[in-house]
Coordinates of C-alpha atoms and ligand atoms in Angstrom, one line a residue:
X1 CA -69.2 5.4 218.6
X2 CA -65.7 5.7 218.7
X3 CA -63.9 3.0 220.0
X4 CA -61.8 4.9 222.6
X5 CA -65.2 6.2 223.8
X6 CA -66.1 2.8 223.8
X7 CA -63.4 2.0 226.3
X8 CA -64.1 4.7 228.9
X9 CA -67.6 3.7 228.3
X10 CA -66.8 0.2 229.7
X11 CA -64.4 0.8 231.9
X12 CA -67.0 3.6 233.7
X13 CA -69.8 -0.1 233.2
X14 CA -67.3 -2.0 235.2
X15 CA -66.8 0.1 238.3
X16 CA -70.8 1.1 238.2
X17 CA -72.0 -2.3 238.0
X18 CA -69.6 -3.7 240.9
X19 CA -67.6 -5.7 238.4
X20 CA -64.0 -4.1 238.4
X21 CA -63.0 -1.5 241.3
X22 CA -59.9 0.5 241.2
X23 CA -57.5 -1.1 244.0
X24 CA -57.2 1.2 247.7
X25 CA -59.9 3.6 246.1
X26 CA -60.3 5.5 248.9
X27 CA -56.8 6.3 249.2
X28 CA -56.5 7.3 245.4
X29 CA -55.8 3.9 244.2
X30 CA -52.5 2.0 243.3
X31 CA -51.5 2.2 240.0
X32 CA -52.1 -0.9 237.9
X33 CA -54.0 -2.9 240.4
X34 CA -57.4 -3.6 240.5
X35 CA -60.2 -5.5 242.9
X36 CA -62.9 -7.5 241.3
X37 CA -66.5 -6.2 243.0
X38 CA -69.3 -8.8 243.6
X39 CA -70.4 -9.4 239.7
X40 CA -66.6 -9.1 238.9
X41 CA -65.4 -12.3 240.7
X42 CA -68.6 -14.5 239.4
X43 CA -67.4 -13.7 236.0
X44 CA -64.0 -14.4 236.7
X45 CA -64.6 -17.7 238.5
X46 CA -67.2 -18.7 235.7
X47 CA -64.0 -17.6 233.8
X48 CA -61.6 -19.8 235.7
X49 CA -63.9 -22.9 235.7
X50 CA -64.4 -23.1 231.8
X51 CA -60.3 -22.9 231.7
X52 CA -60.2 -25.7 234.1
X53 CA -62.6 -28.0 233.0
X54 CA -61.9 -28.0 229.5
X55 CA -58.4 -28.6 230.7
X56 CA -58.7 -31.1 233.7
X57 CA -61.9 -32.3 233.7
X58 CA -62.4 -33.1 229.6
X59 CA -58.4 -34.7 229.4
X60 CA -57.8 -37.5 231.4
X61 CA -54.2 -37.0 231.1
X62 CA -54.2 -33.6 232.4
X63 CA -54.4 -32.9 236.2
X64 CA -54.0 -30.0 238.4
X65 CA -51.7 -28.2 240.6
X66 CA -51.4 -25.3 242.7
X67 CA -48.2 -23.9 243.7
X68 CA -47.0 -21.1 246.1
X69 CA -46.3 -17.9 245.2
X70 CA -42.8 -18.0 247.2
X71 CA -40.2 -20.3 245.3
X72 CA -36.8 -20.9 246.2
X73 CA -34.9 -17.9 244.3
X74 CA -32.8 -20.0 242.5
X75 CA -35.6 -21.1 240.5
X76 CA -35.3 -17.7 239.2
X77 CA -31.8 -18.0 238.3
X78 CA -32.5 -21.3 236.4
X79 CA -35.7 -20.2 234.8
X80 CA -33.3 -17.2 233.5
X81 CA -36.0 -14.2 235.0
X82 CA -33.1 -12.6 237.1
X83 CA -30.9 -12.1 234.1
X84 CA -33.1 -11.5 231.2
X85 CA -36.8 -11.1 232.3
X86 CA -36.2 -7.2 231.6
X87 CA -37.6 -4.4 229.2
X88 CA -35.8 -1.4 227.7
X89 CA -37.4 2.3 229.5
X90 CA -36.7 5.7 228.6
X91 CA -37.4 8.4 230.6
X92 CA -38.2 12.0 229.1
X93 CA -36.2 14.8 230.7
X94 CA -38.7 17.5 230.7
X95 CA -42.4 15.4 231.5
X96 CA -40.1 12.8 233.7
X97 CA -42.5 9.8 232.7
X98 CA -41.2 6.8 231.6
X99 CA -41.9 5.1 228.7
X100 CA -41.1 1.1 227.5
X101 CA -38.7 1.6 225.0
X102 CA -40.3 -1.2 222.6
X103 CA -43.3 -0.1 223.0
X104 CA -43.0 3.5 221.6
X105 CA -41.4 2.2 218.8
X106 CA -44.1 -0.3 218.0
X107 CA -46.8 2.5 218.1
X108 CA -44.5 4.2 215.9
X109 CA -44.8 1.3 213.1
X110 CA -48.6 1.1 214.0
X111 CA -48.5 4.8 213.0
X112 CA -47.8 3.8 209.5
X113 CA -50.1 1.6 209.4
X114 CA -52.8 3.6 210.4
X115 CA -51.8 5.9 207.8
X116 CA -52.1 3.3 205.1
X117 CA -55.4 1.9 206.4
X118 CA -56.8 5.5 206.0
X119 CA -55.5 5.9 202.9
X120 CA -57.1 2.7 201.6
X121 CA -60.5 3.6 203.5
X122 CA -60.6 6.6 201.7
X123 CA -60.3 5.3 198.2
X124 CA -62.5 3.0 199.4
X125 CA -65.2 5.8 199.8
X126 CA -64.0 7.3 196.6
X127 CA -64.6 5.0 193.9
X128 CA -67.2 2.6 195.4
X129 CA -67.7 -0.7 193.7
X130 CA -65.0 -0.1 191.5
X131 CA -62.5 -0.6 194.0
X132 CA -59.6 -2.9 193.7
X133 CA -57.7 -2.8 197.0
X134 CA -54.9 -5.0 196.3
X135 CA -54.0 -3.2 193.1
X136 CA -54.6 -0.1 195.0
X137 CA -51.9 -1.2 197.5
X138 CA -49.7 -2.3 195.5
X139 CA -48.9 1.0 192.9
X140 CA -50.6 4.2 195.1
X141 CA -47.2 6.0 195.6
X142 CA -48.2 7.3 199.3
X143 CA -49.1 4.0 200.3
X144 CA -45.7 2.4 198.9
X145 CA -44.4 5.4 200.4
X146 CA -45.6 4.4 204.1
X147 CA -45.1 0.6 203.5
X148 CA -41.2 1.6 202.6
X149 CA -40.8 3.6 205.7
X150 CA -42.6 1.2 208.0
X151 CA -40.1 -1.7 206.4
X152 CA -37.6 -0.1 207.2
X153 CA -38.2 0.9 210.5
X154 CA -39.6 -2.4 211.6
X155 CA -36.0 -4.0 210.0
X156 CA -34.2 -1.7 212.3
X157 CA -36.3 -2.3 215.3
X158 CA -36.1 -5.5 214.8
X159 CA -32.2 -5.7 214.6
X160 CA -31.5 -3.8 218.0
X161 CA -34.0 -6.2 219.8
X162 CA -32.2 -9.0 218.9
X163 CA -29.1 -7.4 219.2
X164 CA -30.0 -6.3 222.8
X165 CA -28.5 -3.1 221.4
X166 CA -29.8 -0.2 223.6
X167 CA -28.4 2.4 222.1
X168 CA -29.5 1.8 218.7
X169 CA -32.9 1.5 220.3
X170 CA -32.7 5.0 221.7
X171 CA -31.2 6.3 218.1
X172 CA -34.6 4.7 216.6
X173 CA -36.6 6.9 218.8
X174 CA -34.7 10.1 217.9
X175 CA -34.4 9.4 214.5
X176 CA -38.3 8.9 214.1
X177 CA -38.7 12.0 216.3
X178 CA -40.3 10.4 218.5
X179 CA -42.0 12.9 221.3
X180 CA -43.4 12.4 225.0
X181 CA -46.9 12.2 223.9
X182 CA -47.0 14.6 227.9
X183 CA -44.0 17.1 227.6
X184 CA -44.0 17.1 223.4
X185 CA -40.6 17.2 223.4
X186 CA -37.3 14.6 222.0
X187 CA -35.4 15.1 225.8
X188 CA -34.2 11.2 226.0
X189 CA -32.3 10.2 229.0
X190 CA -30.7 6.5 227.7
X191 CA -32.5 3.5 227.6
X192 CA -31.7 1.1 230.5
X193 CA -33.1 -2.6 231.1
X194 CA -35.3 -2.8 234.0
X195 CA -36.2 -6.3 235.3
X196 CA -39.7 -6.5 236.0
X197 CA -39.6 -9.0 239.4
X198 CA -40.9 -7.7 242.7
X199 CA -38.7 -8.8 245.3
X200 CA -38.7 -9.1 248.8
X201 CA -37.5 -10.5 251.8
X202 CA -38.1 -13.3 253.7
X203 CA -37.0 -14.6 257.1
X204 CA -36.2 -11.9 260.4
X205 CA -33.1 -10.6 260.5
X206 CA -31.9 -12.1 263.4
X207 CA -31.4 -15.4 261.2
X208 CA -30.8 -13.6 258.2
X209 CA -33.0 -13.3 255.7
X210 CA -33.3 -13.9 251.8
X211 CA -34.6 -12.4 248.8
X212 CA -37.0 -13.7 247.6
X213 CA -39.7 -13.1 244.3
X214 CA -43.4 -12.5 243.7
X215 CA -43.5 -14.9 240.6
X216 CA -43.8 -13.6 237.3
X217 CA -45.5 -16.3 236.3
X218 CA -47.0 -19.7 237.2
X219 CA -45.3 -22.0 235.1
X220 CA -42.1 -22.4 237.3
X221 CA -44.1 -23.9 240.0
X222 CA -45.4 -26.8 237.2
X223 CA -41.5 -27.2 235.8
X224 CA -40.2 -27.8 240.0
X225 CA -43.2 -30.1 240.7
X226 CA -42.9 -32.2 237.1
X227 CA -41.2 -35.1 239.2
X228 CA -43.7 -35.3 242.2
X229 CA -46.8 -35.0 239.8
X230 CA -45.4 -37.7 237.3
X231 CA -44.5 -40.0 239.8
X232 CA -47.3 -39.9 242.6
X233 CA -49.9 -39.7 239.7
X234 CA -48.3 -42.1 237.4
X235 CA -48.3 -39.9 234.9
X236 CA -47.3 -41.6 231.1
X237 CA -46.3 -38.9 228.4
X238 CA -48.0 -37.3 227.0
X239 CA -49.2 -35.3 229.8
X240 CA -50.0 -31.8 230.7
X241 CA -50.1 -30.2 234.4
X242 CA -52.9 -27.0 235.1
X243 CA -52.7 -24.4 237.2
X244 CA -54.4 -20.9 237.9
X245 CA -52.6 -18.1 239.9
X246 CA -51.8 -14.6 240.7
X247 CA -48.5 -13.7 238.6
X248 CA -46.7 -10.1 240.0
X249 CA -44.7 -8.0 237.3
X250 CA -43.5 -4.5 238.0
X251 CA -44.4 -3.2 234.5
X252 CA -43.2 -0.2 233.5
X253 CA -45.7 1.0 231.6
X254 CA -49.2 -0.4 233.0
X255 CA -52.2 0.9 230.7
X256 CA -55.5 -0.1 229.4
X257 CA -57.2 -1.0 232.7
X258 CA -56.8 -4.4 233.3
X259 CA -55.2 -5.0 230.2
X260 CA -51.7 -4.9 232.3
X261 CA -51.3 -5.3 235.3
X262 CA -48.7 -5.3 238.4
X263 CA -50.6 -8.2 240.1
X264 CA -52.5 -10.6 237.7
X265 CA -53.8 -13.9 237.1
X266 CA -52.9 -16.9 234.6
X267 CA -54.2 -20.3 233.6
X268 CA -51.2 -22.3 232.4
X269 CA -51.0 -25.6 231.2
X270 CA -47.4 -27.1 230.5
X271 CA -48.2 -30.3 228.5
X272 CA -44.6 -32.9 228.4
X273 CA -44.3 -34.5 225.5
X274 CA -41.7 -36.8 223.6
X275 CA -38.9 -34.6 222.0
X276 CA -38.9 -34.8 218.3
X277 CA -43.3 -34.6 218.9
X278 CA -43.5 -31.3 219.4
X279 CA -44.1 -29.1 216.4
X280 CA -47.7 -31.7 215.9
X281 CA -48.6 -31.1 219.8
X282 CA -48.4 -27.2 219.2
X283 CA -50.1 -27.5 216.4
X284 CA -53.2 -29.1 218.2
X285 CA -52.5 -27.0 221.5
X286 CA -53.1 -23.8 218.7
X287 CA -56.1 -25.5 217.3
X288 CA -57.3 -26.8 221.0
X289 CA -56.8 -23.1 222.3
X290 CA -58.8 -21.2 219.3
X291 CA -61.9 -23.4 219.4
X292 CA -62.1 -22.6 223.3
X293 CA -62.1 -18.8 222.6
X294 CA -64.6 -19.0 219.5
X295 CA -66.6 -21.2 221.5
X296 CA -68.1 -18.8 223.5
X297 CA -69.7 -17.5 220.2
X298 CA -68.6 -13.6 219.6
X299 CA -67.4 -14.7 216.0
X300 CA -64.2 -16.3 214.8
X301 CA -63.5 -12.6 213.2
X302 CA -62.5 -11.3 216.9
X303 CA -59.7 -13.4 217.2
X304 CA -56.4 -13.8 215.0
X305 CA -52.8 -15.7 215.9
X306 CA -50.6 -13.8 215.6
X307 CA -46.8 -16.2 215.1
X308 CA -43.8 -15.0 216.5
X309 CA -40.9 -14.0 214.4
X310 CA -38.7 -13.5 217.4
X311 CA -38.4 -16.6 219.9
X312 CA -37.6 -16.4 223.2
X313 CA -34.4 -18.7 224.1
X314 CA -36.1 -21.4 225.4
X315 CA -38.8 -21.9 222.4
X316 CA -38.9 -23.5 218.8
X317 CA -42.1 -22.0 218.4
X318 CA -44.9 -19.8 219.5
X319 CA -47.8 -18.2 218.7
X320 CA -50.2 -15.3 220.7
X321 CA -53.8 -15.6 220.4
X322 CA -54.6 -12.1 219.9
X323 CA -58.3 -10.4 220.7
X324 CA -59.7 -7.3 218.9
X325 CA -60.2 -4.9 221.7
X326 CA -61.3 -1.7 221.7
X327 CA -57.7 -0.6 221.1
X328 CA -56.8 -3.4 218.3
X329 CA -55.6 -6.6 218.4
X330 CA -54.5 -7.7 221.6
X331 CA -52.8 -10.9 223.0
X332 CA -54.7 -12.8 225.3
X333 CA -53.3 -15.9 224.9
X334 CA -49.5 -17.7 224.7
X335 CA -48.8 -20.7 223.4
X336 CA -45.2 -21.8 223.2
X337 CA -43.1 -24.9 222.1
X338 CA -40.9 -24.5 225.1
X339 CA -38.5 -27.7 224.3
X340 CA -36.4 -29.2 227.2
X341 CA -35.5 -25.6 228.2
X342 CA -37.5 -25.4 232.0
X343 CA -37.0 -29.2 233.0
X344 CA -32.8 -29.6 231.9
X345 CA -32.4 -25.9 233.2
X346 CA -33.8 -26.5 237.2
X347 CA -31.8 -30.0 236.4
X348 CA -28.7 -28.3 236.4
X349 CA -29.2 -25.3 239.0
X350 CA -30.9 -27.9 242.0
X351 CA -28.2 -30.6 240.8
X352 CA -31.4 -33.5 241.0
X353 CA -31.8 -35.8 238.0
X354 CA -35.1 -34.4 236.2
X355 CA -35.7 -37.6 233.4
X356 CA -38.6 -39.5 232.4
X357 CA -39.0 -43.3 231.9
X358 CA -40.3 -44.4 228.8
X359 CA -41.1 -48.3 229.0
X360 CA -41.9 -47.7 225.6
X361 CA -38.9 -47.0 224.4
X362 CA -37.0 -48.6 227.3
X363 CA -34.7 -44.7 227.4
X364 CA -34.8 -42.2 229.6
X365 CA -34.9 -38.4 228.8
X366 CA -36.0 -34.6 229.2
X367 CA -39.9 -34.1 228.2
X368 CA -40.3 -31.3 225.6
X369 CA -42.8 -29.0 226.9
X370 CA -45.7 -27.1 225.2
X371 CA -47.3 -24.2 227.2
X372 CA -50.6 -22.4 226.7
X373 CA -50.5 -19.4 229.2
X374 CA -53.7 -17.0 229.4
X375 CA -54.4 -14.1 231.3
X376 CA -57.4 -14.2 233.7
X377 CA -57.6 -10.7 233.7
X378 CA -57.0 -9.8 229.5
X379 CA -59.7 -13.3 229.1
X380 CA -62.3 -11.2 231.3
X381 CA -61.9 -8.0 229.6
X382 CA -62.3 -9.8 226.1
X383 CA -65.3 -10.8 227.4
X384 CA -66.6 -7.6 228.7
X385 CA -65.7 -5.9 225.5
X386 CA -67.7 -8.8 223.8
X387 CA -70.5 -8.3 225.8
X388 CA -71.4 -4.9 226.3
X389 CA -74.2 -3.5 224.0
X390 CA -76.3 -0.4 224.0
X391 CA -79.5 -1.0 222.0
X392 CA -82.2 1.6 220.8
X393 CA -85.5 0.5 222.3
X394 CA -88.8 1.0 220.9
X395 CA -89.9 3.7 223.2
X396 CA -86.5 5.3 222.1
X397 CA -84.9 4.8 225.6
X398 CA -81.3 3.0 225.7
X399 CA -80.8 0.0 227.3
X400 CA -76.9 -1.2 227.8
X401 CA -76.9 -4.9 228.5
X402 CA -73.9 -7.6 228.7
X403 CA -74.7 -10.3 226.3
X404 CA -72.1 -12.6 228.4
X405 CA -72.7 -16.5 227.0
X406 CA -75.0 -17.5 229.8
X407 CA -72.2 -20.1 231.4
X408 CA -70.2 -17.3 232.2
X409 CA -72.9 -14.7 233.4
X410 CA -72.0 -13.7 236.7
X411 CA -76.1 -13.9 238.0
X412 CA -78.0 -16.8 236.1
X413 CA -81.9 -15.9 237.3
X414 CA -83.3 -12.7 238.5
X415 CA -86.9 -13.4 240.8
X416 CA -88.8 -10.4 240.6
X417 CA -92.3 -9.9 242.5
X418 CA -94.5 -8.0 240.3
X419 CA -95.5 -5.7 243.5
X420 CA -94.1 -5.7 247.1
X421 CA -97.4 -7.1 248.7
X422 CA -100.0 -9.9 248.1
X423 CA -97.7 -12.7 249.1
X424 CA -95.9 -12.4 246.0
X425 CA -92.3 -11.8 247.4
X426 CA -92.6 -14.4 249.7
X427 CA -93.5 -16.6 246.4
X428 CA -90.4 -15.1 244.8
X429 CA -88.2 -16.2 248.0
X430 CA -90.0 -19.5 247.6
X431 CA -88.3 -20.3 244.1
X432 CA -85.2 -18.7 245.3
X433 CA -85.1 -21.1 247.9
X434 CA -85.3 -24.2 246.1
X435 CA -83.3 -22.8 242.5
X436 CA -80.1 -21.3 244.8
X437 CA -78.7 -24.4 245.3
X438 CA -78.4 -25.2 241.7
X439 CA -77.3 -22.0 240.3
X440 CA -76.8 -18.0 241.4
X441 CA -79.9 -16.1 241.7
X442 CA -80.8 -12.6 242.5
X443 CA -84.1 -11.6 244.4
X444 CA -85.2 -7.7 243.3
X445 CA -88.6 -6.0 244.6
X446 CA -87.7 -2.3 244.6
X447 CA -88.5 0.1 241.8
X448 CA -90.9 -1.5 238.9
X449 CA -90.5 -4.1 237.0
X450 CA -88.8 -2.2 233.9
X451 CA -86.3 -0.1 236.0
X452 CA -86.0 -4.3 238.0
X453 CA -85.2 -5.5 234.0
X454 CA -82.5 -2.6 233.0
X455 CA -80.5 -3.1 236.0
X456 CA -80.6 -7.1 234.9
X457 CA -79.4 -6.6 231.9
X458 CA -76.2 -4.4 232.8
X459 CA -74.9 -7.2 234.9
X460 CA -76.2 -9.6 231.7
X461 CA -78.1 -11.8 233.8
X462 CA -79.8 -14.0 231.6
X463 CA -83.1 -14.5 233.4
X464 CA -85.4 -13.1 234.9
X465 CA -88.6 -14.4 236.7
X466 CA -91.7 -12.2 236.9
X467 CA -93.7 -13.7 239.8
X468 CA -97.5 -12.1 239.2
X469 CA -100.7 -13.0 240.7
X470 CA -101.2 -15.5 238.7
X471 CA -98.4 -17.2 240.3
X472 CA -100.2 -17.5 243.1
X473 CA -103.4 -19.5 241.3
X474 CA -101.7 -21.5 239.1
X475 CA -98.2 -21.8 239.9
X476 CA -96.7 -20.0 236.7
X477 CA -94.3 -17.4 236.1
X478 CA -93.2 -15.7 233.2
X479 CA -89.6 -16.0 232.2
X480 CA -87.9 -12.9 230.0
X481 CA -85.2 -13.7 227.9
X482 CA -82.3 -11.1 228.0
X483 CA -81.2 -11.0 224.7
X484 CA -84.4 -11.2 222.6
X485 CA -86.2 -9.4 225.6
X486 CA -89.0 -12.3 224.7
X487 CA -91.3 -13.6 227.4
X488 CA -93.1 -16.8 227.9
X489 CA -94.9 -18.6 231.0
X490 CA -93.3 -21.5 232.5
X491 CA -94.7 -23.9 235.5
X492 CA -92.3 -23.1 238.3
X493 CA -91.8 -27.1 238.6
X494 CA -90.2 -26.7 235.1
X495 CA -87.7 -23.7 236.1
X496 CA -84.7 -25.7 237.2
X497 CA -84.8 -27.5 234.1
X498 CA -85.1 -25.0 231.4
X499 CA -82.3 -22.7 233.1
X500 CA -80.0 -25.6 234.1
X501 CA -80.1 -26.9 230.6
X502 CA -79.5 -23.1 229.0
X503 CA -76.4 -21.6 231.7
X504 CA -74.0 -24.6 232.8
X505 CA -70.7 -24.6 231.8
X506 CA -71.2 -28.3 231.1
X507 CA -73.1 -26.8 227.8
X508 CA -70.4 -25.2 226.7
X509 CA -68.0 -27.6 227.6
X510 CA -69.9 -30.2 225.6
X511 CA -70.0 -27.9 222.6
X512 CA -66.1 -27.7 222.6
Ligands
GAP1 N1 -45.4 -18.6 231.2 C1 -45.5 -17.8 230.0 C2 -45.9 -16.4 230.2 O1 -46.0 -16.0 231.4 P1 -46.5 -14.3 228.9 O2 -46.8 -14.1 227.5 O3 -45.5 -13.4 229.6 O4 -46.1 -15.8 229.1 C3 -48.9 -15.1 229.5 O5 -47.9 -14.2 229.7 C4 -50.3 -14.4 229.5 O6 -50.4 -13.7 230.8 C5 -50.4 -13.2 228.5 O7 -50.9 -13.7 227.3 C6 -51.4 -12.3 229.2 O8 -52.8 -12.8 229.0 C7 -51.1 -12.5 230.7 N2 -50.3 -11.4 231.2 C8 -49.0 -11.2 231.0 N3 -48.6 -10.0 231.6 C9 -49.7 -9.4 232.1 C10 -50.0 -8.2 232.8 N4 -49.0 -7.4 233.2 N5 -51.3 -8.0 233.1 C11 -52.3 -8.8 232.8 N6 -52.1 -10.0 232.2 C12 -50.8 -10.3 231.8

């Protein structure tokens, strides 16, 4: 299948199945803002508490903290959003959409590569075994052709970015002829920064009132507590602060379902550590982060960092944790060497002394800071991509089920009465009754049992009990296994037990 059908295939799986609803639906949505449906936000929060406890509950020297959403604006001044936290967009004349700059010229350079992947693919195909791929790439003229090109372009690209040079940008675009993938046509209008806060105010205006931000991120509400945490948790560096929360960007350019997003959520985790320590905390924060990704077992080949040539100002270092989605490689995940640059910067704009005490060293001075920033959102559509499967049954019907890892599934046990009579529902509510306090089951009696087992498996619950009339002699069920489809007969006494063991996240924690 091809991948883009793939995609709409999903993205149609999400809104069927009550996991991802477009926002204000009935009044033809908002764009780039979605509502998570009832299987939706049990993944998520199955999501959010893997992310939490491998951070909070398995580090004794990392705690929580949740922040407003409100900050005082100067924060934003200090944290440098209101000056720089901008992208370059371009607007075509003739389609009047508008485009992200950057972002056309990176699918431009993808372009080449694409054209040398299918170039390689192809001899590939044409001499078989005999292939040699390196040698291949290294003397075929095309290819050396396309890599030349695609040098050259990203050397250019990469130039005006630093440069903040806006019009070389927009020479780029015309120079690669670059069309409105709508209109077809080069009509440029200049390329502008946009900064991507949402403000508003706040306060009536009888006593005036003040702008104020959605935050762009979480982090800044870590940096402006650093202080109150340290001291009223006694905090020794090194030490890291959590936090989950809805982040608001006004992006220009919002695509890929829940990929980006005006209103999202992150998990960040700023972890202070002794300057000159840094580079070997980032190092295990990179190493940390990957295992907690491959962990959830859908193979160390989806996932790649990818290290950033450019910094941002504040960093030393950084590194994306990238996903292959449907669409390619995708960052998920951010982790950044962010030095002294938060804490000395809200030091200088609030005018308070932000230092640590090292008895250690008997010196004060300005924790270096490593972040690791993921996206709820990007995390939960990694992991619907993972999941989602369509196998060829025996009698030739399909059956699509999410093979989520069972911590995460959104419903852990599915009761099922074989028929709607004989007692056997009441039965079913029995077990319900006494398994629902332990973890989130489903009760199902209409339609039969097959039609019961397909619906299951596109939410990719991982159980489901079959209560028969046998049940009702000897206190047995038979349990079906989602992924191998594989049934075997349990005591009901043993249920709790057997699915506890198989869907906590305490089982994947302790595999970490
Ligand atoms: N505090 C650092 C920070 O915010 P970032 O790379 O801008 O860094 C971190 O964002 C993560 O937040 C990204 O890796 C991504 O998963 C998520 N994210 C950023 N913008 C997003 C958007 N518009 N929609 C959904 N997720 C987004």
């Amino acid at each position: 299948m091809a991948q883009e059908d793939l995609f709409k295939k999903l993205v149609s799986h999400c809104k069927e199945y009550g996991f991802v609803f477009p926002s204000s639906e009935i009044y033809d949505g908002l764009a780039a803002v979605y509502d998570y449906g009832q299987n939706g936000v049990e993944l998520k929060n199955n999501i959010k508490k893997y992310w939490w406890d491998s951070m909070v509950l398995l580090h004794e020297n990392i705690v929580g903290l949740d922040s407003s959403i409100f900050m005082h604006p100067t924060i934003w001044k200090a944290s440098g959003h209101i000056d720089a936290f901008n992208d370059p967009l371009i607007d075509n004349k003739d389609s009047k959409k508008r485009y992200r700059a950057d972002v056309l010229v990176e699918d431009q350079i993808a372009k080449y590569d694409d054209k040398i992947n299918k170039e390689v693919a192809k001899a590939a195909k044409k001499f078989g075994d005999a292939f040699d791929e390196k040698k291949f790439r290294a003397t075929n003229p095309r290819i050396l052709e396309h890599i030349s090109k695609r040098d050259a372009l990203h050397e250019c690209y990469k130039k005006a970015m630093n440069d903040n040079d806006l019009n070389e940008l927009r020479q780029i675009i015309i120079d690669e002829g670059i069309v409105c993938p709508i209109s077809g046509t080069k009509n440029w209008t200049d390329v502008r920064q946009f900064n991507l806060m949402f403000s508003t105010e706040m306060g009536s205006t009888s006593e005036g009132s003040m702008k104020v931000y959605l935050r762009p991120e979480t982090a800044q509400g870590i940096f402006v507590n650093f202080l109150n945490v340290q001291k009223t948790g006694r905090m020794k560096i090194p030490f890291g602060i959590a936090q989950i929360g809805k982040a608001f960007r006004n992006e220009i350019v919002a695509r890929q379902f829940i990929f980006r997003m005006r209103e999202f959520e992150q998990m960040e985790m700023q972890f202070f550590v002794r300057p000159g320590t840094e580079m070997e905390w980032f190092k295990k924060w990179k190493e940390n982060r990957m295992r907690w990704h491959q962990n959830l077992g859908f193979g160390a080949d989806c996932y790649r960092f990818h290290d950033h040539e450019k910094l941002a100002h504040y960093a030393n270092a950084a590194t994306d944790i990238e996903y292959l989605m449907p669409f390619g490689f995708k960052e998920v995940e951010g982790i950044h060497s962010r030095t002294d640059f938060d804490l000395s910067q809200h030091e200088k704009f609030s005018g308070k002394s932000i230092k640590y005490f090292d008895a250690e060293l008997n010196k004060s001075y300005t924790p270096y800071d490593i972040e690791t920033s993921i996206g709820v959102d990007r995390m939960f559509l990694s992991v619907i991509c993972a999941a989602y499967h369509e196998e060829i049954l025996e009698n030739g019907e399909t059956r699509v089920v999410m093979k989520f890892p069972p911590a995460l599934a959104p419903v852990k046990l599915a009761v099922l009465p074989l028929v709607k009579k004989d007692g056997l529902p009441e039965k079913a509510c029995e077990i319900i009754d006494d398994l629902k306090f332990h973890f989130h089951c489903q009760y199902e009696e209409k339609d039969s049992i097959g039609k019961r087992y397909r619906r299951q498996d596109a939410i990719g619950t991982p159980y489901c009990v079959t209560v028969d009339h046998d049940t009702l002699k000897d206190n047995t069920v038979t349990l079906r296994d989602r992924d191998t489809m594989k049934q075997e007969r349990v005591a009901i006494d043993k249920l709790n037990d057997i699915i506890a063991e198989r869907v906590s996240i305490t089982s994947l924690l302790k595999k970490l």
